[in-house]
Tab-separated table of C-alpha atoms and ligand atoms in Angstrom:
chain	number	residue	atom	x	y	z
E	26	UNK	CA	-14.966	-1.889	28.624
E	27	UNK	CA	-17.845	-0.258	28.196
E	28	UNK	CA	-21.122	-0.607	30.670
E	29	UNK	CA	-23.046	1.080	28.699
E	30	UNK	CA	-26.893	-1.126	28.393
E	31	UNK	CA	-25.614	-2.444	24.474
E	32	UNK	CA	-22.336	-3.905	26.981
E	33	UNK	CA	-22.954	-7.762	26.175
E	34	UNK	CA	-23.300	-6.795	22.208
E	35	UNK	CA	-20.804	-4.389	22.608
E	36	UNK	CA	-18.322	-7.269	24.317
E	37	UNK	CA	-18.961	-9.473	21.152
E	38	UNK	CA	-18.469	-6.755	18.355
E	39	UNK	CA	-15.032	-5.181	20.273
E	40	UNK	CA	-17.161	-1.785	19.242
E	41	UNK	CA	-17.547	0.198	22.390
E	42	UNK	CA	-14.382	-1.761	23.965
E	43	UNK	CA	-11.659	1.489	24.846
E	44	UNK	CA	-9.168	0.779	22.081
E	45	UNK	CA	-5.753	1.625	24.031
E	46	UNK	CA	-3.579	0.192	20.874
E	47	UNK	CA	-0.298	1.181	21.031
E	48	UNK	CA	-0.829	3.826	24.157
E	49	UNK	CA	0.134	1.023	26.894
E	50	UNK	CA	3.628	0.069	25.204
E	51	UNK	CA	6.745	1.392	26.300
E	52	UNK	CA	7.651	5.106	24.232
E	53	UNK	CA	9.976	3.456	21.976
E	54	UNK	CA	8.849	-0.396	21.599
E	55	UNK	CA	10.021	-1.952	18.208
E	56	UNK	CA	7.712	-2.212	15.401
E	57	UNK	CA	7.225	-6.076	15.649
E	58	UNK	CA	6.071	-5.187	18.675
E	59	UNK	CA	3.808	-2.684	17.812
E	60	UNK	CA	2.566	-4.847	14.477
E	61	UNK	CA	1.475	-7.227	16.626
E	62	UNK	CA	-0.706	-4.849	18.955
E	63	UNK	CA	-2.049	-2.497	16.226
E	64	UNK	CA	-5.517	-1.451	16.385
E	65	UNK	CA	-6.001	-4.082	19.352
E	66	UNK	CA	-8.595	-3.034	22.150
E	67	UNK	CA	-8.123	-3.289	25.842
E	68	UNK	CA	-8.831	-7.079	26.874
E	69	UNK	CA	-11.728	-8.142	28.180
E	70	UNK	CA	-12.238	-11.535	30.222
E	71	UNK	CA	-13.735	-14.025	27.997
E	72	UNK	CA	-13.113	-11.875	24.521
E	73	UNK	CA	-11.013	-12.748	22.011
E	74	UNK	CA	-7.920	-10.601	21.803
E	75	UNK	CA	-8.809	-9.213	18.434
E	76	UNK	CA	-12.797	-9.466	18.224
E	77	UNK	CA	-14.246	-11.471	15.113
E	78	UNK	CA	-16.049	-9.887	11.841
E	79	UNK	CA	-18.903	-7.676	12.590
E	80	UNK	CA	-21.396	-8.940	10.156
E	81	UNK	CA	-24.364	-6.044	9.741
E	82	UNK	CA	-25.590	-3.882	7.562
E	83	UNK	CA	-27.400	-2.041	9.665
E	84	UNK	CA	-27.068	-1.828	13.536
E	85	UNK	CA	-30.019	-1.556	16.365
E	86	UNK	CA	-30.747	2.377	16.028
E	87	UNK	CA	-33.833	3.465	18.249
E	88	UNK	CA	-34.221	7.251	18.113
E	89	UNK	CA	-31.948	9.803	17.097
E	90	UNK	CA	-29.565	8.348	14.459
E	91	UNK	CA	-26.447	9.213	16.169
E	92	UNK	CA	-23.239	7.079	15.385
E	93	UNK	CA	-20.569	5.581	15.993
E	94	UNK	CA	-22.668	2.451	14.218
E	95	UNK	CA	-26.004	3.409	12.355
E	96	UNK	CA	-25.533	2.123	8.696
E	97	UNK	CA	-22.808	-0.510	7.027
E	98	UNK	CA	-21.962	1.233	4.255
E	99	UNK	CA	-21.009	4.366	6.752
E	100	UNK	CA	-19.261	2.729	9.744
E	101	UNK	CA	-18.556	-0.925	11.032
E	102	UNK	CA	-16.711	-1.586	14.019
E	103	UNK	CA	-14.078	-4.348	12.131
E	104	UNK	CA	-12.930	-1.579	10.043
E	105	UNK	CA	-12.808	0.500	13.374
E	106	UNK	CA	-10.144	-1.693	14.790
E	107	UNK	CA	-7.958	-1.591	11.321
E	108	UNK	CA	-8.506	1.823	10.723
E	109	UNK	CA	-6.845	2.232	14.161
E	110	UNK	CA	-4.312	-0.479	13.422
E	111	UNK	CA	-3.291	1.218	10.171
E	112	UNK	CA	-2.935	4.520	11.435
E	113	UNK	CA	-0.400	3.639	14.665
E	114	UNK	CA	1.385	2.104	12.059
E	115	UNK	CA	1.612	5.044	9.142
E	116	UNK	CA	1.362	8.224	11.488
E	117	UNK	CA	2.069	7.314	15.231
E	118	UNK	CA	3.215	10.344	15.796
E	119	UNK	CA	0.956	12.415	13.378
E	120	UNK	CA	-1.727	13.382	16.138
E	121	UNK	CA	-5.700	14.219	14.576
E	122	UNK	CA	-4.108	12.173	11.812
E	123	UNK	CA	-6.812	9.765	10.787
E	124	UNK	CA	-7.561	6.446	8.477
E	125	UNK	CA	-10.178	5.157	6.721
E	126	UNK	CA	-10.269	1.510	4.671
E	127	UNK	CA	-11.688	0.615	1.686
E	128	UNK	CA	-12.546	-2.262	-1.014
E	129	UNK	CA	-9.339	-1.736	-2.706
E	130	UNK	CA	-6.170	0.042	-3.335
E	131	UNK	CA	-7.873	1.936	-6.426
E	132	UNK	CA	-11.524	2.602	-4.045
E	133	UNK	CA	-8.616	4.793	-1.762
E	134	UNK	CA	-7.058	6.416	-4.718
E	135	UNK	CA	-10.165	7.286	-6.130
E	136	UNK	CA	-11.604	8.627	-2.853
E	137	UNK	CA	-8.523	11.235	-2.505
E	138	UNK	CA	-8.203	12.512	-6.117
E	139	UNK	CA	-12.080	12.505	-6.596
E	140	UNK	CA	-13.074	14.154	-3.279
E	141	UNK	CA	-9.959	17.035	-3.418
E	142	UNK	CA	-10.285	17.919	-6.616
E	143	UNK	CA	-12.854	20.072	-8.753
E	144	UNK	CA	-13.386	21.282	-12.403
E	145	UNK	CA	-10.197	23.754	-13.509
E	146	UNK	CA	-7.843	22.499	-10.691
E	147	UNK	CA	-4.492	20.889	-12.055
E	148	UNK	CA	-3.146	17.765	-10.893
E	149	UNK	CA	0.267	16.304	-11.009
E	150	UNK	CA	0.570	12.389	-11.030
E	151	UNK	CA	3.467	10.219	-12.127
E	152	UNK	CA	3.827	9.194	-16.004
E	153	UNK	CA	5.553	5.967	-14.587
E	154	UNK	CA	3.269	4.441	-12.065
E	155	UNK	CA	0.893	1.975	-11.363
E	156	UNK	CA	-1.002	1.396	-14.630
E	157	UNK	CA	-4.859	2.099	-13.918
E	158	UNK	CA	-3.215	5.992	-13.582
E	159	UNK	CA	-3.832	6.378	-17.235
E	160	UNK	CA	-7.617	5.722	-16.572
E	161	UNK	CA	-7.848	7.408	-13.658
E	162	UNK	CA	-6.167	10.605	-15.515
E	163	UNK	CA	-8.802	9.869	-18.729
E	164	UNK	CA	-11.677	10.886	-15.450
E	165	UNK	CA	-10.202	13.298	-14.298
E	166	UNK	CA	-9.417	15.151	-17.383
E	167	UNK	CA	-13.297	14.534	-18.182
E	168	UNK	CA	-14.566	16.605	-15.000
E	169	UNK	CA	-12.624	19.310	-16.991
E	170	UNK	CA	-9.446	18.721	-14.558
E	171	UNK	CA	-5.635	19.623	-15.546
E	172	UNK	CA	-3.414	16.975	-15.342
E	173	UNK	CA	0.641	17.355	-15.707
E	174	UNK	CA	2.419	14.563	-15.667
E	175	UNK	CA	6.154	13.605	-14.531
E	176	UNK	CA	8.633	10.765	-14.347
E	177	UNK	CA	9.036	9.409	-10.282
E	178	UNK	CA	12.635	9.670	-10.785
E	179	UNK	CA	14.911	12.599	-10.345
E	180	UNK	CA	12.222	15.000	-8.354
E	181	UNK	CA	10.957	15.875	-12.128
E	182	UNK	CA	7.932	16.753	-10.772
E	183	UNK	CA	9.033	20.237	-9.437
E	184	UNK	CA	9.249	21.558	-13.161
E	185	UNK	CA	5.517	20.993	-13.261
E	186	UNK	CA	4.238	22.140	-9.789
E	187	UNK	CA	3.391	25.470	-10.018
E	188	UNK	CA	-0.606	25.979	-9.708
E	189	UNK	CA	-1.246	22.484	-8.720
E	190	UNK	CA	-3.465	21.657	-6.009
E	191	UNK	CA	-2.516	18.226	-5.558
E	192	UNK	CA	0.447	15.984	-6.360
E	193	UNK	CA	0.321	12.465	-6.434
E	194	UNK	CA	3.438	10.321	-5.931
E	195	UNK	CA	4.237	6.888	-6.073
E	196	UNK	CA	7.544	5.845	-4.794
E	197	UNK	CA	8.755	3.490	-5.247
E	198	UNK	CA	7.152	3.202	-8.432
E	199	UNK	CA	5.327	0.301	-9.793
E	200	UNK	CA	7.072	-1.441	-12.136
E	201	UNK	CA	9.857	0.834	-12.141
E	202	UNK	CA	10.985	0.931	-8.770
E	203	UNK	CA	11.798	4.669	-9.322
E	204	UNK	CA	12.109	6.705	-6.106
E	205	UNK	CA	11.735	10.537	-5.419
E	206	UNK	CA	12.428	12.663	-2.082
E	207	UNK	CA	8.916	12.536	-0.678
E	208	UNK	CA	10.184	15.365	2.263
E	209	UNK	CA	11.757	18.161	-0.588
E	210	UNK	CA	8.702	17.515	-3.196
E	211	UNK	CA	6.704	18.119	-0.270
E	212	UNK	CA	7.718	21.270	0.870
E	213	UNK	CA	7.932	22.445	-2.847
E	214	UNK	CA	4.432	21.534	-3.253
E	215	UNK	CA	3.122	22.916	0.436
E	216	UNK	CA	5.366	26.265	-0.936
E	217	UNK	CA	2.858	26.484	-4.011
E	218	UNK	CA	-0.468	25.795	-1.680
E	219	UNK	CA	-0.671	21.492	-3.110
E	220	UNK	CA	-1.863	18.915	-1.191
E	221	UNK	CA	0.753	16.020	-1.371
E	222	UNK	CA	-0.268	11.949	-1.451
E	223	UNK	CA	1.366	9.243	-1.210
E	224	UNK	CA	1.022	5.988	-2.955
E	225	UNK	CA	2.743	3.920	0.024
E	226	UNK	CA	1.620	0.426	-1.406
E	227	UNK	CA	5.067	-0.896	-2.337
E	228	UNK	CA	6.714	0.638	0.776
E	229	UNK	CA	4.141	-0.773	3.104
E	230	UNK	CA	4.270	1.301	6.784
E	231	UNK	CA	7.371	-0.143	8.073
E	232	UNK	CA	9.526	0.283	5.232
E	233	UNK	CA	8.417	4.653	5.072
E	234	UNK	CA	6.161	6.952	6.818
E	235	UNK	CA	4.527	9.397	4.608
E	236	UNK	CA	3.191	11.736	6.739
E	237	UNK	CA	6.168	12.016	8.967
E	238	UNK	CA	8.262	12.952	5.310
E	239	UNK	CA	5.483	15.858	5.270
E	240	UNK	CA	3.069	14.371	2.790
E	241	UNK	CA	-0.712	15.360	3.135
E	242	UNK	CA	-1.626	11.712	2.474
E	243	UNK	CA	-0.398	8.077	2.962
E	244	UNK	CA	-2.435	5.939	0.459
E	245	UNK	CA	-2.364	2.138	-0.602
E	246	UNK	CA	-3.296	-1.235	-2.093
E	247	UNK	CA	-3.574	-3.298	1.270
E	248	UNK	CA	-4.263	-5.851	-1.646
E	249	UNK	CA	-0.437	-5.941	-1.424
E	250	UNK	CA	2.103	-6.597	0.770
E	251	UNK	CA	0.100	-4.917	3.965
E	252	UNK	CA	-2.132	-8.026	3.889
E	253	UNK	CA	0.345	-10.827	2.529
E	254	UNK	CA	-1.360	-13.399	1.335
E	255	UNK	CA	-2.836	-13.081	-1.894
E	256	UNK	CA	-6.326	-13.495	-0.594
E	257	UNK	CA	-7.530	-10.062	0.201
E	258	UNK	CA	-8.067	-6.603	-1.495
E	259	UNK	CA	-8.235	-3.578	0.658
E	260	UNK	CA	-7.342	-0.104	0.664
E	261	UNK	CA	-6.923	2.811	2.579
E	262	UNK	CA	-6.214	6.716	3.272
E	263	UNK	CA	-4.532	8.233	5.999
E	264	UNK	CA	-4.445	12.029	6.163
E	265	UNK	CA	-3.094	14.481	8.437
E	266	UNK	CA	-6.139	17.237	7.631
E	267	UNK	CA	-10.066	16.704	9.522
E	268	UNK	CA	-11.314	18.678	6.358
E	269	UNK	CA	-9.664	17.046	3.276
E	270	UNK	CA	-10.824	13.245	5.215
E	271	UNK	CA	-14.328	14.107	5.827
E	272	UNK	CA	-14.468	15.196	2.393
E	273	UNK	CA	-12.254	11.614	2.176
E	274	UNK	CA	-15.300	9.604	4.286
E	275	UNK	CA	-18.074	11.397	1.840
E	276	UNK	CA	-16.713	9.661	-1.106
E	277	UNK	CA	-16.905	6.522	0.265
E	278	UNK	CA	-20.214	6.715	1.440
E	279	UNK	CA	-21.329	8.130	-2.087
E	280	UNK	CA	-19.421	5.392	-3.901
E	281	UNK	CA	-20.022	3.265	-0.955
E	282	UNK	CA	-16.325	1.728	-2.267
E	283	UNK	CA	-15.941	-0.283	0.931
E	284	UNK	CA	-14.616	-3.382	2.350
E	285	UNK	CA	-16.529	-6.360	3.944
E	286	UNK	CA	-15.933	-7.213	7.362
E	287	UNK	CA	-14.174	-10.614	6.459
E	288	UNK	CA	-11.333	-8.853	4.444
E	289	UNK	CA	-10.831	-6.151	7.133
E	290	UNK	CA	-10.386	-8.499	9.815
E	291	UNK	CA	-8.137	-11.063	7.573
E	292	UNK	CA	-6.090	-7.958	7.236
E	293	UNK	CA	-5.789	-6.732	10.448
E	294	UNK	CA	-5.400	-10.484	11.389
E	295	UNK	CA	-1.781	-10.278	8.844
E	296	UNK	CA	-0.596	-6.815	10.047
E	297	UNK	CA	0.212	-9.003	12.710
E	298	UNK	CA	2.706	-10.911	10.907
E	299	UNK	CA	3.718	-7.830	8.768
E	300	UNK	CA	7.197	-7.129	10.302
E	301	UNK	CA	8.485	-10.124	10.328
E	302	UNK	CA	7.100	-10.681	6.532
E	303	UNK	CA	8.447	-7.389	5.302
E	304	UNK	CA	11.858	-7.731	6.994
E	305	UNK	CA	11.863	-11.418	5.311
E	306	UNK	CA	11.000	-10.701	1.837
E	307	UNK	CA	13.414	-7.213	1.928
E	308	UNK	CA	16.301	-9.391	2.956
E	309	UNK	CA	15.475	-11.770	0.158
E	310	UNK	CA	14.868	-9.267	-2.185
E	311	UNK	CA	18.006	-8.002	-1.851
E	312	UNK	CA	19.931	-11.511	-2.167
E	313	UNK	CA	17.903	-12.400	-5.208
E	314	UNK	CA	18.833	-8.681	-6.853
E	315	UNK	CA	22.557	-9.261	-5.538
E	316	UNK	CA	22.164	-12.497	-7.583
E	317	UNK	CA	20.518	-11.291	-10.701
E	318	UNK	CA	23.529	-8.565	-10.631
E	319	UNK	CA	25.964	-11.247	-11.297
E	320	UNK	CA	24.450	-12.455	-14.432
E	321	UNK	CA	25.238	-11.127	-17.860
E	322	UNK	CA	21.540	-11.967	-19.513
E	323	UNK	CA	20.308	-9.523	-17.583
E	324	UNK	CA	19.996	-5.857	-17.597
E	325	UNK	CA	18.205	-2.714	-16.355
E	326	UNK	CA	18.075	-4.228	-12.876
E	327	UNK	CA	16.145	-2.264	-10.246
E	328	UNK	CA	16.434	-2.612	-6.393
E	329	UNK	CA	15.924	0.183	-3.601
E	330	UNK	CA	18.047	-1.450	-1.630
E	331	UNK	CA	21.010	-2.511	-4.066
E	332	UNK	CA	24.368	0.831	-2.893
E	333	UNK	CA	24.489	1.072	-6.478
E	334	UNK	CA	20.990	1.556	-7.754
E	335	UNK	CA	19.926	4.560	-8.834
E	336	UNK	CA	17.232	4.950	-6.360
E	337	UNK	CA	20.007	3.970	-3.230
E	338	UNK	CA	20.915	7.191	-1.899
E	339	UNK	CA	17.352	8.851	-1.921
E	340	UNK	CA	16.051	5.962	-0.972
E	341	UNK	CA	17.876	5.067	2.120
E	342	UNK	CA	17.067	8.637	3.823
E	343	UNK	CA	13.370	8.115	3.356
E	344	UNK	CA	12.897	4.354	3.830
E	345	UNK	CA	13.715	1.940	6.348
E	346	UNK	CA	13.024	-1.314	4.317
E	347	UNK	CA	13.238	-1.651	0.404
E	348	UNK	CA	10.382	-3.836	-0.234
E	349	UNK	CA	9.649	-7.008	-1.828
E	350	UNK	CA	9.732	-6.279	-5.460
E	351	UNK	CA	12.872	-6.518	-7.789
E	352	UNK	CA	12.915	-6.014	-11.671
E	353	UNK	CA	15.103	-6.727	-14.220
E	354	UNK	CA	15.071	-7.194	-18.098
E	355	UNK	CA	15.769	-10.345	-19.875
E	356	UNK	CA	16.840	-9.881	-23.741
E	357	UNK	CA	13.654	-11.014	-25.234
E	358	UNK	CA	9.892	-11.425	-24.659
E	359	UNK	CA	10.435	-15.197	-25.552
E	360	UNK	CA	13.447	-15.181	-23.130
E	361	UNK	CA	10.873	-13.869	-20.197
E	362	UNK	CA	8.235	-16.457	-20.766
E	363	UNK	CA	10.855	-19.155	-20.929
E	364	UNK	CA	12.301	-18.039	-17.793
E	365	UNK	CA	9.008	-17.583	-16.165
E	366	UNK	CA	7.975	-20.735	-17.411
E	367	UNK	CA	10.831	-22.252	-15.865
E	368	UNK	CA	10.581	-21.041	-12.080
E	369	UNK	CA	9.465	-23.621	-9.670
E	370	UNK	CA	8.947	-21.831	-7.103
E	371	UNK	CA	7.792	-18.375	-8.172
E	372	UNK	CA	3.970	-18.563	-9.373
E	373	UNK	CA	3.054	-16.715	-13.189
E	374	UNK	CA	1.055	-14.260	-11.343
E	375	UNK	CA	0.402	-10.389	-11.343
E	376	UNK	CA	0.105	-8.367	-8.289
E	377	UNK	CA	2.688	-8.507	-5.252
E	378	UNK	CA	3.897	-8.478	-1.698
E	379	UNK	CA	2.479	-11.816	-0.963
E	380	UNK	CA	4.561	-15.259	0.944
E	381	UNK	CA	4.557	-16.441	-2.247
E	382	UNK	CA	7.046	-15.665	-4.313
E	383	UNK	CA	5.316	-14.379	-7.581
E	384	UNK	CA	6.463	-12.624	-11.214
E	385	UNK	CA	5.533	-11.752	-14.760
E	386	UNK	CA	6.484	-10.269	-17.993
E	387	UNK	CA	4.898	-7.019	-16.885
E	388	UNK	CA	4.587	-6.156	-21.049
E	389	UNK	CA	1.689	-8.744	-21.060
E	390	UNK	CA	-0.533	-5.980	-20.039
E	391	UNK	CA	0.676	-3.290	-22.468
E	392	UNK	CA	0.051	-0.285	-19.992
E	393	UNK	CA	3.665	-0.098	-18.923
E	394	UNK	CA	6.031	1.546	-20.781
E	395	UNK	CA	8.816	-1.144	-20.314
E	396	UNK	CA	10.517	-3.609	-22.345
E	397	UNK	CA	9.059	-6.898	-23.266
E	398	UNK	CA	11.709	-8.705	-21.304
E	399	UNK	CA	11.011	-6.537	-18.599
E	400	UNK	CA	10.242	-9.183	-15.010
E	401	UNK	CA	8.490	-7.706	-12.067
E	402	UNK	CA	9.321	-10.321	-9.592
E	403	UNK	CA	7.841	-10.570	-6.340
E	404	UNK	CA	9.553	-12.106	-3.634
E	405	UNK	CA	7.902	-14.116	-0.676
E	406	UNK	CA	9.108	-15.665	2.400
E	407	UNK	CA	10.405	-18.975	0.733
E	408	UNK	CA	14.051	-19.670	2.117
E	409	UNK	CA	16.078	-16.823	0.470
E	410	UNK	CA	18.933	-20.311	-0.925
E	411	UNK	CA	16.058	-21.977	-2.040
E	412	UNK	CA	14.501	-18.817	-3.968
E	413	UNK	CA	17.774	-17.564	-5.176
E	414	UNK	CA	18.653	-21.113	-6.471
E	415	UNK	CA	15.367	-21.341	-8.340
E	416	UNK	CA	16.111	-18.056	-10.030
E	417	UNK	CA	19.595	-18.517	-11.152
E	418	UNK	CA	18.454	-22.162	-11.857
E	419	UNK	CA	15.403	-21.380	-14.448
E	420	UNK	CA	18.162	-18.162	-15.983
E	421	UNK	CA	20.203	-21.229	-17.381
E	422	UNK	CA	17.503	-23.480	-18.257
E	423	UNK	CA	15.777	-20.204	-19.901
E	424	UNK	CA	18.983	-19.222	-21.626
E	425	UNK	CA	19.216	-22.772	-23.572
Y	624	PLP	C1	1.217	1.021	-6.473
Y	624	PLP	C2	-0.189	0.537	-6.562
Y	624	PLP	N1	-1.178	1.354	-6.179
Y	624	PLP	C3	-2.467	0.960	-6.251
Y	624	PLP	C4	-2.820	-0.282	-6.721
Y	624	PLP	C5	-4.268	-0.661	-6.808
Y	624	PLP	O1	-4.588	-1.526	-5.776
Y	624	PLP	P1	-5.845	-2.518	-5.812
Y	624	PLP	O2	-5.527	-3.575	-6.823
Y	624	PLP	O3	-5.946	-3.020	-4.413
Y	624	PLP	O4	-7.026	-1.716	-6.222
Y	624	PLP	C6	-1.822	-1.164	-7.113
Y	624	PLP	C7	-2.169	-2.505	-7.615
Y	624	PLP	O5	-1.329	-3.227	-8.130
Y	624	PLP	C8	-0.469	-0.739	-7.043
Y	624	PLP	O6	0.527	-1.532	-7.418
C-alpha cells in the first residue's frame, strides 16, 4: 500500500494500492481462478477487496500536472483496476501488452481504426460482420481511406491483403458465426507490413486469446458476454505495440469515448463470474444446437462447437470455448416471429452473451445479409433441460 501523504484517499480509491493481480498465483492456476482475481490489488486491512467506483472528474492536482490521476476524461483509477483485469485475462503472457476501456464496444473499434489509419491507407474488414461495419466503412472511405472487403469464412481475406495496413477480423462472426485462422491471416498480414485486430466480443477472453494467435489487437463489446448481464456497455483495446496504443489513448481523450466509473466497476465486478458463465452458456449452447440439429424445420444451423460445422476444425485450434450464440434459419419470416413469440424463456431482445437467454429475427434490422427466418439466439445460464425444452417446445407450437 502506498504511504505516500494522499495514503488515506489513496486507501479509499484502490489508486496508489500495488496491484499484484495475477503475479501471486501459482504459474499455471486455472482461469476461474484467475477470473476471480483479475485486476484485484494487494489487500489492505479495512478495504474492500475490489475498491468501489471512483467518482471524479477531476482529482486534487497542486503543481505540476503529472499523472497517474489529473483529469476524468484521461485516467480514473476504476478503469485502472479493469484495464488490468482485462489484460491478465486477453494477454497474460503478452508482456508491455496493454488495455484501455471505453463507453462501448463501437468507442474501442472506433479508437483502433480511427487512430491507425490515415488518408490513402487501405483497410481490410469483414463483409459479414457486426452490422455498424457498413457505417464505420461509409467514415472511413470519407477520410479518403481504401477499404477491401472479405467474407470471415475460408481465410478470403488473403486475396485482398496486399498493401493493407490494417486488417480487421471478426471471428466468430456476428450473426454468422463464421470463423477464420486468426494465427495464418496474421502472419500473412505481418508478411505484407498490416497491423492485425481482433474483434474478440463473441469469443470473450477465455474462449481465444488474440494476441497469443499473433494479432496486433484484441478488441470488444464488453456490452456482451464479458459483462453478462444486460446492464452495462463497455469496450476495450488491448494491443501488443506502446506506439499504435498511445496513438489508441489519444483517441479517446479527443473523442473522450469513455466509460463511467459505475459501468467499469459493474464489469470488473462480473469478470468475476465470467468463467463459470462462459463455460455454462458454451455447454448449453451446444445442447440447444445438438437439439436444433435434430429438427427438420430448420436449416443453415451454425455452432463453433457442433464436429460437423463448418467452422469446427478451425475453430477448435484457435478457441477454447465456442461461445454463447447459436443460429439457425426457420422457413419463413412469419415462422421466426411465431417461434420467437412462442419462447418462454428466451426474451425478444437484440444483443447477447447475457444470463438471460435472449434471440431475434436478426432480418428485423435489415443490415445483415441473412434470411428472414434467420434466429440469432443467445443462450444464458437457465438450466440447459429447461432451455432446450422451451426451444423444441415453441418449434412445435410455431410450426402449427
Ligand atoms: C461483434 C461485435 N462487435 C462490436 C459490437 C459493438 O458493441 P457495443 O454495442 O458495445 O458498442 C457488437 C455489438 O453487438 C458486436 O456484436
Amino acid at each position: 500500500m502506498s504511504d505516500s501523504a494522499t495514503g488515506a484517499r489513496d486507501d479509499v480509491t484502490g489508486a496508489a494500492r500495488e496491484v499484484t493481480g495475477l503475479a501471486g498465483l501459482a504459474a499455471g492456476a486455472g482461469e476461474g481462478t484467475r477470473a476471480v482475481r483479475a485486476g484485484l490489488p494487494e489487500p489492505v486491512k479495512h478495504e474492500p477487496t475490489l475498491p468501489g467506483p471512483v467518482f471524479a472528474a477531476h482529482f486534487h492536482l497542486p503543481g505540476d500536472p503529472t499523472g497517474p490521476y489529473t483529469y476524468g476524461r484521461d485516467e480514473n483509477p476504476t478503469w485502472t483496476l479493469l484495464e488490468r483485469a482485462v489484460g491478465e485475462l486477453e494477454a497474460p503472457d503478452a508482456g508491455g501488452s496493454q488495455t484501455l476501456v471505453f463507453a462501448s464496444g463501437m468507442a474501442a473499434i472506433s479508437a483502433v481504426l480511427f487512430s491507425q489509419l490515415r488518408t490513402g491507407d487501405v483497410c481490410v474488414l469483414p463483409d459479414d460482420g457486426y452490422q455498424a461495419l457498413p457505417l464505420v466503412r461509409a467514415q472511413l472511405e470519407a477520410y479518403g481511406i481504401e477499404v477491401r472487403t472479405a467474407p470471415t469464412g475460408g481465410d478470403a481475406q488473403l486475396d485482398v491483403l496486399d498493401g493493407a495496413r490494417l486488417l480487421w477480423i471478426e471471428t466468430p462472426s456476428n450473426p454468422g458465426l463464421d470463423v477464420c485462422d486468426i494465427r495464418r491471416l496474421a502472419e500473412a498480414a505481418h508478411a505484407r507490413g498490416a497491423l492485425v485486430a481482433v474483434d474478440n466480443t463473441l469469443a470473450t477472453p477465455l474462449g481465444q486469446r488474440p494476441l497469443e494467435l499473433g494479432a496486433d489487437f484484441a478488441v470488444a463489446s464488453g456490452t456482451k458476454q464479458l459483462t453478462g448481464h444486460g446492464d452495462v456497455l463497455l469496450g476495450y483495446v488491448v494491443g501488443r505495440h506502446a506506439e499504435a496504443m498511445a496513438a489508441v489513448r489519444r483517441w479517446r481523450k479527443i473523442a473522450g469515448a469513455i466509460p463511467g466509473p459505475m459501468e467499469a466497476w459493474l464489469a470488473h465486478r462480473s469478470i468475476a463470474t465470467l468463467q463459470m458463465r462462459v463455460d455454462r452458456q458454451s455447454a448449453t449452447a451446444l445442447a440447444v444446437a445438438q437439439a436444433l440439429r435434430e429438427r427438420p424445420d430448420v436449416a443453415g444451423l451454425r455452432y463453433p462447437g457442433l464436429a460437423d460445422d463448418p467452422a469446427h476444425e478451425v475453430a477448435a485450434r484457435q478457441m477454447r470455448r465456442f461461445g454463447c450464440v447459436v443460429s439457425f434459419t426457420l422457413p419463413t419470416r412469419a415462422r421466426a416471429d411465431r417461434f420467437l413469440e412462442a419462447l418462454r424463456l428466451v426474451d425478444d431482445a437484440t444483443s447477447f452473451g447475457g444470463v438471460r437467454s435472449t434471440a431475434e429475427r436478426r432480418g428485423r434490422w435489415g443490415g445483415d445479409a441473412v434470411p428472414e427466418g434467420f434466429i440469432r439466439l443467445s443462450v444464458g445460464a437457465e438450466d440447459p433441460e429447461d432451455l432446450v425444452a422451451d426451444v423444441l417446445r415453441a418449434l412445435d407450437e410455431s410450426a402449427a
